[in-house]
Amino acid sequence: MVKKLQKMAEKKAAAPAGLLDSHLAQTVKDSAQQIWLAGLGAFAKAQGEGGKVFDTLIKEGVNLQRKTQAVAEEKLGDVAGKMSAMAGEVGSKANAQWDKLETIFEERTARAMGKLGVPNAKALAALVDRVAALEASVAALTGKSAPAAPKPRARKPAPAAAPVATPKPAKRAVGAARKTAAAPVEAVAAAKPAIRRRRAAQS
């Protein structure tokens, strides 16, 4: 096309003006016709092969979608794994904090109960042992066999967070322990006249 225009420019320089103008007009007209026909041919070809191209594009789109879904699922699995690991880590830290708080609470509760005069488990066990020893002493003084020592009860495990005891039950427990401890002493006092009579009878 460019060569044709160059040739026309050369002819124009050589030919008279009127002849050159008609020849140039014809060449432009021919070129426009060729461009139009080329466009129609491209349109027809695209229309004929459009179905095939469309199907090809659909297949490529499906393949691309599968690849992106696989990558997305892989990334999602990685993120889910990291999140579950983080949740487990946070949970273990929270449990450790709860254990620490529970220990602090138990220590403070024990101190408060000690200030109120509430005996703890060790003090009650020592008191039970002392009562058993007093009963044995009384039995030895009176000549009767000592009553069988009560079997120790199986202790239940202490609850995780023991509620703070009110003073009234604590006073009742201390009062009951005092009465139990005082009973052998009263029995010994009551048995003294009988012991004196036995001794006087024996001598």
XYZ file of C-alpha atoms in Angstrom:
203
model
C 0.000 0.000 0.000
C 2.813 2.362 0.844
C 4.566 1.422 -2.398
C 1.423 2.218 -4.335
C 1.215 5.633 -2.760
C 4.903 6.279 -3.547
C 4.363 5.272 -7.153
C 1.323 7.541 -7.314
C 3.353 10.428 -5.916
C 5.991 9.866 -8.600
C 3.342 9.752 -11.322
C 1.780 12.876 -9.952
C 5.041 14.701 -10.282
C 5.321 13.499 -13.890
C 1.643 13.743 -14.979
C -0.616 16.735 -15.369
C -2.749 17.776 -12.353
C -6.215 16.613 -13.505
C -5.138 13.120 -14.480
C -3.253 12.652 -11.251
C -6.219 13.618 -9.108
C -8.522 11.062 -10.722
C -5.912 8.330 -10.417
C -5.301 9.159 -6.713
C -9.022 9.096 -6.038
C -9.302 5.675 -7.653
C -6.419 4.297 -5.590
C -7.938 5.568 -2.330
C -11.258 4.083 -3.347
C -9.635 0.712 -4.088
C -7.779 0.787 -0.769
C -10.953 1.539 1.170
C -12.705 -1.320 -0.619
C -9.882 -3.710 0.326
C -9.994 -2.597 3.946
C -13.753 -3.142 4.022
C -13.431 -6.624 2.531
C -10.654 -7.524 4.974
C -12.892 -6.471 7.884
C -15.779 -8.551 6.530
C -13.469 -11.554 6.165
C -12.173 -11.180 9.727
C -15.719 -10.884 11.011
C -16.836 -14.011 9.132
C -13.806 -15.966 10.352
C -14.372 -14.855 13.945
C -18.041 -15.765 13.682
C -17.217 -19.199 12.271
C -14.501 -19.955 14.784
C -16.183 -18.041 17.619
C -17.817 -21.182 19.035
C -14.477 -22.989 19.113
C -12.726 -20.026 20.702
C -15.502 -19.690 23.273
C -15.262 -23.380 24.200
C -11.485 -23.078 24.474
C -11.845 -20.076 26.756
C -14.328 -21.981 28.946
C -11.885 -24.909 29.293
C -9.034 -22.578 30.189
C -11.270 -20.796 32.713
C -12.246 -24.116 34.358
C -8.596 -25.165 34.602
C -7.610 -21.813 36.063
C -10.471 -21.978 38.564
C -9.406 -25.479 39.701
C -5.826 -24.332 40.189
C -6.859 -21.259 42.168
C -9.259 -23.323 44.298
C -6.506 -25.849 45.070
C -4.100 -23.075 46.053
C -6.793 -21.337 48.112
C -7.700 -24.576 49.933
C -4.038 -25.239 50.653
C -3.577 -21.737 52.050
C -6.810 -22.063 54.012
C -5.597 -25.361 55.497
C -2.317 -23.735 56.506
C -4.128 -20.806 58.094
C -6.557 -23.131 59.896
C -3.623 -25.164 61.258
C -1.870 -22.030 62.481
C -5.070 -20.742 64.069
C -5.730 -24.028 65.885
C -2.129 -24.054 67.123
C -2.522 -20.491 68.357
C -5.833 -21.377 70.025
C -4.202 -24.330 71.787
C -1.348 -22.123 72.938
C -3.725 -19.470 74.234
C -5.798 -22.159 75.967
C -2.767 -23.617 77.733
C -1.687 -20.142 78.844
C -5.206 -19.468 80.138
C -5.194 -22.775 82.052
C -1.852 -21.901 83.602
C -3.231 -18.520 84.669
C -6.342 -20.168 86.154
C -4.160 -22.624 88.086
C -2.089 -19.743 89.401
C -5.215 -17.810 90.431
C -6.636 -20.930 92.077
C -3.459 -21.408 94.106
C -3.468 -17.771 95.198
C -7.145 -18.021 96.141
C -6.570 -21.201 98.189
C -3.602 -19.664 100.009
C -5.509 -16.494 100.860
C -8.562 -18.469 101.956
C -6.413 -20.645 104.230
C -4.809 -17.526 105.748
C -8.196 -15.902 106.322
C -9.587 -19.056 107.922
C -6.484 -19.282 110.117
C -7.025 -15.694 111.286
C -10.633 -16.560 112.163
C -9.460 -19.532 114.231
C -10.882 -22.195 111.964
C -8.791 -25.360 112.257
C -7.368 -26.844 109.094
C -7.227 -30.534 108.169
C -3.855 -31.067 109.877
C -5.095 -29.544 113.143
C -8.226 -31.723 113.103
C -6.161 -34.862 112.443
C -3.848 -33.988 115.372
C -6.912 -33.441 117.576
C -8.339 -36.837 116.628
C -5.001 -38.481 117.504
C -4.918 -36.655 120.837
C -8.474 -37.747 121.698
C -7.569 -41.351 120.873
C -4.526 -41.112 123.169
C -6.659 -39.647 125.978
C -9.215 -42.437 125.568
C -6.430 -44.998 125.844
C -5.120 -43.282 128.990
C -8.592 -43.268 130.542
C -9.074 -46.917 129.709
C -5.723 -47.761 131.295
C -6.654 -45.857 134.486
C -10.121 -47.366 134.775
C -8.988 -50.898 133.916
C -11.355 -51.220 131.023
C -10.147 -52.050 127.559
C -9.755 -49.058 125.342
C -12.535 -48.615 122.818
C -11.516 -49.405 119.305
C -10.105 -46.398 117.591
C -12.459 -45.104 114.964
C -11.395 -45.973 111.483
C -10.180 -42.938 109.622
C -12.610 -41.906 106.984
C -11.468 -41.854 103.424
C -10.896 -38.270 102.663
C -12.526 -36.814 99.642
C -10.205 -34.814 97.428
C -10.414 -31.154 98.186
C -12.545 -29.245 95.693
C -10.694 -26.989 93.278
C -11.983 -23.806 94.842
C -13.158 -24.329 98.412
C -15.873 -21.885 99.418
C -15.039 -19.574 102.270
C -16.485 -21.043 105.464
C -18.690 -18.859 107.589
C -17.705 -18.418 111.250
C -20.744 -20.282 112.680
C -19.900 -23.749 111.282
C -16.289 -23.227 112.274
C -17.278 -22.393 115.846
C -19.509 -25.465 115.924
C -16.613 -27.661 114.764
C -14.293 -26.199 117.409
C -16.998 -26.550 120.102
C -17.632 -30.178 119.136
C -13.921 -30.898 119.213
C -13.648 -29.334 122.678
C -16.569 -31.389 123.973
C -15.019 -34.561 122.553
C -11.677 -33.724 124.124
C -13.316 -32.778 127.453
C -15.340 -36.024 127.676
C -12.350 -38.267 128.591
C -11.168 -35.724 131.147
C -14.618 -35.755 132.814
C -14.607 -39.556 132.714
C -11.209 -39.603 134.449
C -12.481 -37.190 137.114
C -15.569 -39.345 137.681
C -13.456 -42.495 137.854
C -11.031 -41.140 140.503
C -13.219 -42.026 143.522
C -13.663 -45.568 142.225
C -9.910 -45.906 141.718
C -9.273 -44.674 145.276
C -11.728 -47.214 146.678
C -10.015 -50.049 144.789
C -6.633 -49.006 146.068
C -7.921 -48.754 149.623
C -9.529 -52.191 149.336
C -6.337 -53.723 147.990
C -4.182 -52.357 150.784
